[in-house]
PDB file of C-alpha atoms in Angstrom:
ATOM      1  CA  MET A   1      -1.325  -9.963  -5.089  1.00  0.00           C
ATOM      2  CA  ARG A   2      -0.527  -9.129  -1.475  1.00  0.00           C
ATOM      3  CA  TYR A   3      -2.629  -6.740   0.574  1.00  0.00           C
ATOM      4  CA  TYR A   4      -1.430  -3.145   0.966  1.00  0.00           C
ATOM      5  CA  ASP A   5      -2.388  -0.089   3.025  1.00  0.00           C
ATOM      6  CA  GLN A   6      -5.194   1.882   1.317  1.00  0.00           C
ATOM      7  CA  HIS A   7      -5.563   5.014   3.448  1.00  0.00           C
ATOM      8  CA  LEU A   8      -2.472   7.239   3.529  1.00  0.00           C
ATOM      9  CA  HIS A   9      -1.846  10.986   3.372  1.00  0.00           C
ATOM     10  CA  THR A  10       1.011  13.116   2.066  1.00  0.00           C
ATOM     11  CA  TYR A  11       1.726  16.827   1.729  1.00  0.00           C
ATOM     12  CA  PHE A  12      -1.086  16.910  -0.844  1.00  0.00           C
ATOM     13  CA  SER A  13      -3.366  16.913   2.237  1.00  0.00           C
ATOM     14  CA  PRO A  14      -3.253  19.957   4.548  1.00  0.00           C
ATOM     15  CA  ASP A  15      -2.865  17.870   7.713  1.00  0.00           C
ATOM     16  CA  SER A  16       0.233  15.980   6.536  1.00  0.00           C
ATOM     17  CA  SER A  17       3.742  16.871   5.420  1.00  0.00           C
ATOM     18  CA  GLU A  18       4.789  13.323   4.538  1.00  0.00           C
ATOM     19  CA  THR A  19       6.372  12.419   1.202  1.00  0.00           C
ATOM     20  CA  PHE A  20       5.465   9.639  -1.205  1.00  0.00           C
ATOM     21  CA  GLU A  21       9.046   8.403  -1.139  1.00  0.00           C
ATOM     22  CA  ASN A  22       8.933   7.693   2.585  1.00  0.00           C
ATOM     23  CA  TYR A  23       5.925   5.406   2.092  1.00  0.00           C
ATOM     24  CA  LEU A  24       7.469   3.764  -0.964  1.00  0.00           C
ATOM     25  CA  ASP A  25      10.600   2.975   1.028  1.00  0.00           C
ATOM     26  CA  GLN A  26       8.601   1.020   3.638  1.00  0.00           C
ATOM     27  CA  SER A  27       8.068  -2.024   1.392  1.00  0.00           C
ATOM     28  CA  ASP A  28       7.822  -3.221  -2.198  1.00  0.00           C
ATOM     29  CA  LEU A  29       4.004  -3.079  -2.143  1.00  0.00           C
ATOM     30  CA  PRO A  30       1.763  -0.690  -4.082  1.00  0.00           C
ATOM     31  CA  VAL A  31       1.234   2.677  -2.393  1.00  0.00           C
ATOM     32  CA  VAL A  32      -2.044   4.560  -2.679  1.00  0.00           C
ATOM     33  CA  THR A  33      -2.510   7.915  -1.003  1.00  0.00           C
ATOM     34  CA  THR A  34      -6.009   9.188  -0.309  1.00  0.00           C
ATOM     35  CA  GLU A  35      -5.813  12.954  -0.168  1.00  0.00           C
ATOM     36  CA  HIS A  36      -8.536  15.024   1.449  1.00  0.00           C
ATOM     37  CA  LEU A  37     -11.490  16.676  -0.312  1.00  0.00           C
ATOM     38  CA  ASP A  38     -13.585  18.742   2.115  1.00  0.00           C
ATOM     39  CA  PHE A  39     -15.989  21.625   1.590  1.00  0.00           C
ATOM     40  CA  PHE A  40     -16.951  23.858   4.513  1.00  0.00           C
ATOM     41  CA  SER A  41     -19.958  26.087   5.101  1.00  0.00           C
ATOM     42  CA  PRO A  42     -19.690  29.903   5.363  1.00  0.00           C
ATOM     43  CA  ALA A  43     -20.502  29.572   9.068  1.00  0.00           C
ATOM     44  CA  GLN A  44     -17.323  27.571   9.599  1.00  0.00           C
ATOM     45  CA  ALA A  45     -15.131  30.268   8.031  1.00  0.00           C
ATOM     46  CA  MET A  46     -12.602  27.689   6.866  1.00  0.00           C
ATOM     47  CA  PRO A  47     -10.984  27.340   3.443  1.00  0.00           C
ATOM     48  CA  ASN A  48     -12.199  24.412   1.380  1.00  0.00           C
ATOM     49  CA  VAL A  49      -9.740  21.552   0.986  1.00  0.00           C
ATOM     50  CA  ILE A  50      -9.549  20.754  -2.720  1.00  0.00           C
ATOM     51  CA  PRO A  51      -6.793  18.433  -3.936  1.00  0.00           C
ATOM     52  CA  ASP A  52      -4.382  19.707  -6.554  1.00  0.00           C
ATOM     53  CA  TYR A  53      -5.251  16.916  -8.966  1.00  0.00           C
ATOM     54  CA  THR A  54      -2.983  18.113 -11.767  1.00  0.00           C
ATOM     55  CA  GLY A  55       0.027  18.424  -9.480  1.00  0.00           C
ATOM     56  CA  TYR A  56      -0.821  15.099  -7.848  1.00  0.00           C
ATOM     57  CA  VAL A  57      -0.948  13.227 -11.150  1.00  0.00           C
ATOM     58  CA  GLN A  58       2.269  14.857 -12.330  1.00  0.00           C
ATOM     59  CA  LYS A  59       4.064  13.818  -9.141  1.00  0.00           C
ATOM     60  CA  LEU A  60       2.774  10.248  -9.376  1.00  0.00           C
ATOM     61  CA  ASP A  61       3.813   9.998 -13.019  1.00  0.00           C
ATOM     62  CA  GLN A  62       7.299  11.213 -12.107  1.00  0.00           C
ATOM     63  CA  LEU A  63       7.668   8.750  -9.227  1.00  0.00           C
ATOM     64  CA  ASN A  64       6.109   5.832 -11.073  1.00  0.00           C
ATOM     65  CA  ALA A  65       8.916   6.086 -13.608  1.00  0.00           C
ATOM     66  CA  GLN A  66      11.349   5.540 -10.728  1.00  0.00           C
ATOM     67  CA  TYR A  67       9.356   3.052  -8.620  1.00  0.00           C
ATOM     68  CA  ASP A  68       7.998   0.477 -11.082  1.00  0.00           C
ATOM     69  CA  ASN A  69       4.518   2.032 -11.290  1.00  0.00           C
ATOM     70  CA  ARG A  70       3.796   1.223  -7.650  1.00  0.00           C
ATOM     71  CA  LEU A  71       1.838   4.421  -6.956  1.00  0.00           C
ATOM     72  CA  LEU A  72      -1.944   4.521  -7.262  1.00  0.00           C
ATOM     73  CA  LYS A  73      -4.328   7.468  -7.049  1.00  0.00           C
ATOM     74  CA  GLY A  74      -6.792   7.881  -4.183  1.00  0.00           C
ATOM     75  CA  ILE A  75      -9.062  10.417  -2.540  1.00  0.00           C
ATOM     76  CA  GLU A  76     -10.855  10.738   0.790  1.00  0.00           C
ATOM     77  CA  VAL A  77     -14.180  12.472   0.202  1.00  0.00           C
ATOM     78  CA  GLY A  78     -15.500  14.358   3.211  1.00  0.00           C
ATOM     79  CA  PHE A  79     -19.228  14.200   2.496  1.00  0.00           C
ATOM     80  CA  THR A  80     -21.868  16.755   3.372  1.00  0.00           C
ATOM     81  CA  TYR A  81     -25.304  16.760   1.799  1.00  0.00           C
ATOM     82  CA  ALA A  82     -25.110  20.500   1.146  1.00  0.00           C
ATOM     83  CA  ASP A  83     -21.967  19.998  -0.935  1.00  0.00           C
ATOM     84  CA  ARG A  84     -22.958  16.795  -2.711  1.00  0.00           C
ATOM     85  CA  HIS A  85     -23.128  18.419  -6.148  1.00  0.00           C
ATOM     86  CA  ARG A  86     -19.767  20.157  -5.724  1.00  0.00           C
ATOM     87  CA  ILE A  87     -18.245  16.810  -4.769  1.00  0.00           C
ATOM     88  CA  GLU A  88     -19.758  15.125  -7.809  1.00  0.00           C
ATOM     89  CA  ASP A  89     -18.563  17.947 -10.062  1.00  0.00           C
ATOM     90  CA  PHE A  90     -15.027  17.634  -8.709  1.00  0.00           C
ATOM     91  CA  LEU A  91     -14.936  13.879  -9.233  1.00  0.00           C
ATOM     92  CA  ALA A  92     -16.576  13.941 -12.663  1.00  0.00           C
ATOM     93  CA  ASP A  93     -13.419  14.463 -14.731  1.00  0.00           C
ATOM     94  CA  LYS A  94     -10.926  12.751 -12.390  1.00  0.00           C
ATOM     95  CA  THR A  95      -9.752   9.155 -12.338  1.00  0.00           C
ATOM     96  CA  TYR A  96      -8.929   7.555  -9.009  1.00  0.00           C
ATOM     97  CA  ASP A  97      -8.104   3.975  -8.131  1.00  0.00           C
ATOM     98  CA  ILE A  98      -9.942   4.200  -4.805  1.00  0.00           C
ATOM     99  CA  GLN A  99     -12.456   6.665  -3.361  1.00  0.00           C
ATOM    100  CA  LEU A 100     -12.995   6.707   0.404  1.00  0.00           C
ATOM    101  CA  LEU A 101     -16.119   8.141   2.036  1.00  0.00           C
ATOM    102  CA  SER A 102     -15.837  10.060   5.306  1.00  0.00           C
ATOM    103  CA  ILE A 103     -18.051  12.251   7.471  1.00  0.00           C
ATOM    104  CA  HIS A 104     -15.839  14.904   9.060  1.00  0.00           C
ATOM    105  CA  HIS A 105     -18.224  17.696  10.057  1.00  0.00           C
ATOM    106  CA  ASN A 106     -21.854  18.815  10.071  1.00  0.00           C
ATOM    107  CA  GLY A 107     -21.509  22.277   8.535  1.00  0.00           C
ATOM    108  CA  ARG A 108     -21.189  23.887  11.970  1.00  0.00           C
ATOM    109  CA  HIS A 109     -18.264  22.154  13.644  1.00  0.00           C
ATOM    110  CA  GLY A 110     -15.745  19.422  12.984  1.00  0.00           C
ATOM    111  CA  PHE A 111     -16.351  16.152  14.765  1.00  0.00           C
ATOM    112  CA  MET A 112     -12.807  15.875  16.125  1.00  0.00           C
ATOM    113  CA  THR A 113     -13.541  18.924  18.297  1.00  0.00           C
ATOM    114  CA  LEU A 114     -16.373  17.195  20.181  1.00  0.00           C
ATOM    115  CA  ASN A 115     -16.195  15.423  23.515  1.00  0.00           C
ATOM    116  CA  HIS A 116     -18.345  14.720  26.558  1.00  0.00           C
ATOM    117  CA  ASP A 117     -17.900  18.324  27.739  1.00  0.00           C
ATOM    118  CA  THR A 118     -19.117  19.942  24.514  1.00  0.00           C
ATOM    119  CA  LYS A 119     -21.988  17.688  23.424  1.00  0.00           C
ATOM    120  CA  SER A 120     -23.670  14.690  25.011  1.00  0.00           C
ATOM    121  CA  LEU A 121     -22.651  11.409  23.428  1.00  0.00           C
ATOM    122  CA  ASN A 122     -26.229  10.269  22.840  1.00  0.00           C
ATOM    123  CA  THR A 123     -27.162  13.498  21.068  1.00  0.00           C
ATOM    124  CA  HIS A 124     -24.027  13.300  18.953  1.00  0.00           C
ATOM    125  CA  LEU A 125     -24.538   9.636  18.037  1.00  0.00           C
ATOM    126  CA  ASP A 126     -28.021  10.428  16.750  1.00  0.00           C
ATOM    127  CA  GLU A 127     -26.739  13.192  14.483  1.00  0.00           C
ATOM    128  CA  TYR A 128     -23.507  11.516  13.406  1.00  0.00           C
ATOM    129  CA  PHE A 129     -24.984   8.229  12.232  1.00  0.00           C
ATOM    130  CA  ASP A 130     -27.922   9.993  10.572  1.00  0.00           C
ATOM    131  CA  LEU A 131     -25.351  11.976   8.569  1.00  0.00           C
ATOM    132  CA  MET A 132     -23.504   8.767   7.744  1.00  0.00           C
ATOM    133  CA  LEU A 133     -26.708   7.196   6.448  1.00  0.00           C
ATOM    134  CA  GLU A 134     -27.324  10.307   4.357  1.00  0.00           C
ATOM    135  CA  ALA A 135     -23.779  10.026   3.000  1.00  0.00           C
ATOM    136  CA  VAL A 136     -23.982   6.394   1.875  1.00  0.00           C
ATOM    137  CA  ASN A 137     -27.391   7.081   0.331  1.00  0.00           C
ATOM    138  CA  HIS A 138     -25.947   9.886  -1.809  1.00  0.00           C
ATOM    139  CA  ALA A 139     -22.414   8.662  -2.512  1.00  0.00           C
ATOM    140  CA  PRO A 140     -22.674   5.539  -4.676  1.00  0.00           C
ATOM    141  CA  TYR A 141     -19.320   6.554  -6.180  1.00  0.00           C
ATOM    142  CA  ALA A 142     -17.509   5.624  -2.948  1.00  0.00           C
ATOM    143  CA  ASN A 143     -15.647   2.325  -2.773  1.00  0.00           C
ATOM    144  CA  VAL A 144     -15.050   2.248   0.979  1.00  0.00           C
ATOM    145  CA  LEU A 145     -16.615   3.729   4.109  1.00  0.00           C
ATOM    146  CA  ALA A 146     -13.620   5.012   6.068  1.00  0.00           C
ATOM    147  CA  HIS A 147     -13.316   5.152   9.879  1.00  0.00           C
ATOM    148  CA  PHE A 148     -17.007   4.687  10.718  1.00  0.00           C
ATOM    149  CA  ASP A 149     -16.131   5.814  14.259  1.00  0.00           C
ATOM    150  CA  PHE A 150     -14.433   9.081  13.222  1.00  0.00           C
ATOM    151  CA  GLY A 151     -17.003  11.223  14.997  1.00  0.00           C
ATOM    152  CA  LEU A 152     -16.414   9.314  18.239  1.00  0.00           C
ATOM    153  CA  ARG A 153     -12.667   9.790  18.443  1.00  0.00           C
ATOM    154  CA  GLY A 154     -12.979  12.724  20.836  1.00  0.00           C
ATOM    155  CA  TYR A 155     -15.178  10.816  23.286  1.00  0.00           C
ATOM    156  CA  ASP A 156     -13.488   8.763  25.986  1.00  0.00           C
ATOM    157  CA  ASN A 157     -14.691   5.288  26.843  1.00  0.00           C
ATOM    158  CA  VAL A 158     -17.484   4.826  24.296  1.00  0.00           C
ATOM    159  CA  GLN A 159     -19.218   1.581  25.242  1.00  0.00           C
ATOM    160  CA  LEU A 160     -20.771  -1.109  23.085  1.00  0.00           C
ATOM    161  CA  THR A 161     -24.111  -0.283  24.674  1.00  0.00           C
ATOM    162  CA  ASP A 162     -23.772   3.248  23.270  1.00  0.00           C
ATOM    163  CA  LEU A 163     -23.288   1.852  19.776  1.00  0.00           C
ATOM    164  CA  GLU A 164     -25.959  -0.811  20.154  1.00  0.00           C
ATOM    165  CA  ARG A 165     -28.506   1.953  20.720  1.00  0.00           C
ATOM    166  CA  LYS A 166     -27.852   3.005  17.103  1.00  0.00           C
ATOM    167  CA  GLU A 167     -28.009  -0.508  15.662  1.00  0.00           C
ATOM    168  CA  GLY A 168     -31.114   0.314  13.629  1.00  0.00           C
ATOM    169  CA  THR A 169     -29.352   3.173  11.843  1.00  0.00           C
ATOM    170  CA  LEU A 170     -26.137   1.188  11.466  1.00  0.00           C
ATOM    171  CA  THR A 171     -28.155  -1.637   9.928  1.00  0.00           C
ATOM    172  CA  GLN A 172     -29.531   0.781   7.335  1.00  0.00           C
ATOM    173  CA  ILE A 173     -26.019   2.090   6.640  1.00  0.00           C
ATOM    174  CA  PHE A 174     -24.506  -1.357   6.219  1.00  0.00           C
ATOM    175  CA  ASN A 175     -27.394  -2.635   4.100  1.00  0.00           C
ATOM    176  CA  LYS A 176     -26.933   0.303   1.720  1.00  0.00           C
ATOM    177  CA  MET A 177     -23.193  -0.318   1.584  1.00  0.00           C
ATOM    178  CA  ILE A 178     -23.775  -3.987   0.795  1.00  0.00           C
ATOM    179  CA  GLU A 179     -26.238  -3.028  -1.950  1.00  0.00           C
ATOM    180  CA  GLN A 180     -23.600  -0.700  -3.456  1.00  0.00           C
ATOM    181  CA  ASP A 181     -20.650  -3.113  -3.025  1.00  0.00           C
ATOM    182  CA  GLN A 182     -18.917  -0.745  -0.609  1.00  0.00           C
ATOM    183  CA  ALA A 183     -16.289  -2.054   1.776  1.00  0.00           C
ATOM    184  CA  LEU A 184     -16.054  -1.418   5.506  1.00  0.00           C
ATOM    185  CA  GLU A 185     -12.663  -0.053   6.516  1.00  0.00           C
ATOM    186  CA  LEU A 186     -10.900  -1.203   9.653  1.00  0.00           C
ATOM    187  CA  ASN A 187      -9.076   2.000  10.499  1.00  0.00           C
ATOM    188  CA  THR A 188      -6.203   0.957  12.713  1.00  0.00           C
ATOM    189  CA  ARG A 189      -5.522   4.507  13.849  1.00  0.00           C
ATOM    190  CA  SER A 190      -9.028   4.616  15.300  1.00  0.00           C
ATOM    191  CA  MET A 191      -8.762   1.106  16.681  1.00  0.00           C
ATOM    192  CA  TYR A 192      -5.443   1.378  18.486  1.00  0.00           C
ATOM    193  CA  ARG A 193      -4.644   5.088  18.867  1.00  0.00           C
ATOM    194  CA  TYR A 194      -8.172   6.097  19.865  1.00  0.00           C
ATOM    195  CA  ASN A 195      -8.917   2.799  21.646  1.00  0.00           C
ATOM    196  CA  ASN A 196     -11.993   1.959  19.576  1.00  0.00           C
ATOM    197  CA  ALA A 197     -11.085  -1.606  18.584  1.00  0.00           C
ATOM    198  CA  HIS A 198     -14.124  -2.937  20.479  1.00  0.00           C
ATOM    199  CA  LEU A 199     -16.414  -0.777  18.327  1.00  0.00           C
ATOM    200  CA  TYR A 200     -14.919  -2.298  15.184  1.00  0.00           C
ATOM    201  CA  ASP A 201     -15.381  -5.795  16.584  1.00  0.00           C
ATOM    202  CA  TYR A 202     -19.085  -4.984  16.940  1.00  0.00           C
ATOM    203  CA  ALA A 203     -19.291  -3.393  13.474  1.00  0.00           C
ATOM    204  CA  ILE A 204     -17.654  -6.390  11.786  1.00  0.00           C
ATOM    205  CA  ALA A 205     -20.145  -8.725  13.442  1.00  0.00           C
ATOM    206  CA  LEU A 206     -23.150  -6.637  12.383  1.00  0.00           C
ATOM    207  CA  TYR A 207     -21.888  -6.031   8.833  1.00  0.00           C
ATOM    208  CA  THR A 208     -21.163  -9.729   8.225  1.00  0.00           C
ATOM    209  CA  GLN A 209     -24.458 -10.783   9.825  1.00  0.00           C
ATOM    210  CA  LEU A 210     -26.224  -8.607   7.242  1.00  0.00           C
ATOM    211  CA  GLY A 211     -24.255 -10.233   4.427  1.00  0.00           C
ATOM    212  CA  GLY A 212     -21.310  -7.849   4.115  1.00  0.00           C
ATOM    213  CA  LYS A 213     -18.154  -9.404   2.720  1.00  0.00           C
ATOM    214  CA  LEU A 214     -15.917  -6.504   1.672  1.00  0.00           C
ATOM    215  CA  PHE A 215     -13.296  -5.198   4.105  1.00  0.00           C
ATOM    216  CA  THR A 216     -10.178  -3.077   3.949  1.00  0.00           C
ATOM    217  CA  VAL A 217      -7.548  -2.558   6.640  1.00  0.00           C
ATOM    218  CA  SER A 218      -5.973   0.891   6.600  1.00  0.00           C
ATOM    219  CA  SER A 219      -3.657   2.897   8.819  1.00  0.00           C
ATOM    220  CA  ASP A 220      -4.904   6.417   8.026  1.00  0.00           C
ATOM    221  CA  ALA A 221      -1.228   7.327   8.269  1.00  0.00           C
ATOM    222  CA  HIS A 222      -0.247  10.970   8.052  1.00  0.00           C
ATOM    223  CA  VAL A 223       3.403  10.099   8.732  1.00  0.00           C
ATOM    224  CA  ALA A 224       5.328   7.167   7.284  1.00  0.00           C
ATOM    225  CA  ALA A 225       6.046   5.814  10.771  1.00  0.00           C
ATOM    226  CA  ASP A 226       2.351   4.863  10.994  1.00  0.00           C
ATOM    227  CA  TYR A 227       2.339   2.892   7.737  1.00  0.00           C
ATOM    228  CA  GLN A 228       0.478  -0.417   8.271  1.00  0.00           C
ATOM    229  CA  LEU A 229      -0.051   0.493  11.924  1.00  0.00           C
ATOM    230  CA  HIS A 230      -1.174  -2.572  13.957  1.00  0.00           C
ATOM    231  CA  PHE A 231      -2.177  -4.460  10.811  1.00  0.00           C
ATOM    232  CA  THR A 232      -1.483  -7.871  12.342  1.00  0.00           C
ATOM    233  CA  ASP A 233      -3.907  -7.058  15.186  1.00  0.00           C
ATOM    234  CA  ALA A 234      -6.630  -6.031  12.734  1.00  0.00           C
ATOM    235  CA  TYR A 235      -6.043  -9.167  10.660  1.00  0.00           C
ATOM    236  CA  ALA A 236      -6.436 -11.279  13.794  1.00  0.00           C
ATOM    237  CA  MET A 237      -9.749  -9.595  14.601  1.00  0.00           C
ATOM    238  CA  LEU A 238     -11.072 -10.293  11.113  1.00  0.00           C
ATOM    239  CA  ARG A 239      -9.912 -13.887  11.348  1.00  0.00           C
ATOM    240  CA  ARG A 240     -11.967 -14.322  14.527  1.00  0.00           C
ATOM    241  CA  HIS A 241     -15.002 -13.336  12.435  1.00  0.00           C
ATOM    242  CA  ASN A 242     -14.093 -15.905   9.764  1.00  0.00           C
ATOM    243  CA  VAL A 243     -13.163 -13.229   7.229  1.00  0.00           C
ATOM    244  CA  GLN A 244     -10.739 -14.709   4.713  1.00  0.00           C
ATOM    245  CA  HIS A 245     -10.259 -11.972   2.108  1.00  0.00           C
ATOM    246  CA  LEU A 246      -9.641  -8.240   1.861  1.00  0.00           C
ATOM    247  CA  ALA A 247     -10.649  -5.894  -0.948  1.00  0.00           C
ATOM    248  CA  THR A 248      -8.137  -3.923  -2.977  1.00  0.00           C
ATOM    249  CA  TYR A 249      -9.002  -1.347  -5.623  1.00  0.00           C
ATOM    250  CA  GLN A 250      -7.327  -0.433  -8.886  1.00  0.00           C
ATOM    251  CA  ASN A 251      -9.257   1.692 -11.383  1.00  0.00           C
ATOM    252  CA  GLN A 252     -12.071   1.300  -8.816  1.00  0.00           C
ATOM    253  CA  THR A 253     -12.281  -2.389  -9.653  1.00  0.00           C
ATOM    254  CA  ILE A 254     -12.373  -4.749  -6.693  1.00  0.00           C
ATOM    255  CA  GLN A 255      -9.780  -7.462  -6.456  1.00  0.00           C
ATOM    256  CA  LEU A 256     -10.000  -9.776  -3.448  1.00  0.00           C
ATOM    257  CA  VAL A 257      -6.746 -10.917  -1.880  1.00  0.00           C
ATOM    258  CA  ASP A 258      -6.138 -13.431   0.882  1.00  0.00           C
ATOM    259  CA  LEU A 259      -6.185 -12.093   4.429  1.00  0.00           C
ATOM    260  CA  PRO A 260      -2.506 -12.021   5.452  1.00  0.00           C
ATOM    261  CA  ASN A 261      -1.285 -14.042   8.405  1.00  0.00           C
TER     262      ASN A 261
END
């Protein structure tokens, strides 16, 4: 099996209007979309984002009849501790091939709205990675930790020294992921659109030093033009760390495939 993109969004997510067909037409590889699940607090006054699972499955069944069963089911879980039981209840009677874990907000504000002018980086790093640790501790159902740097996307010029200050917390996060056989995602949108490739280089080194072996490379595409964005660059980075395989998921079962050239 060849490796394929494992973090894509379509019009089944509120922040995308892309179609399945446009991803399917990019290649002959499997296509898995990971639609958003996010609950928000009353203070945020935002509607919850709950995937239309029935409609999603019906659409995939229809397209799989036309596209040789190339479509797989995925979800991106936006974790908050306050909503952990609602998340578990939603997932309980659903079947997904891959379940991504993300930390998008803290119950007061979304992390994409933050920058140096709204909250100091050090203060934010303390909160953000504490929430990430809380998430991996309470989400054993997740297969992959997505865009570990998501909360930093709004901050310009985050340095390795900033991340190194949180190495103790990151070590706890990665150790828990390793214990639970959870992969670390290289999110190429973060790496090359938000200029955080150096942070991923650091994370790969720490994760592998601790014994981590499971990686995915994903575009986080919300439009088909971003499908497999900068994958060759991400592969090259992994190769420099002597990583030879990537993890793929079908029925939430890991299958390792060779790292592409």
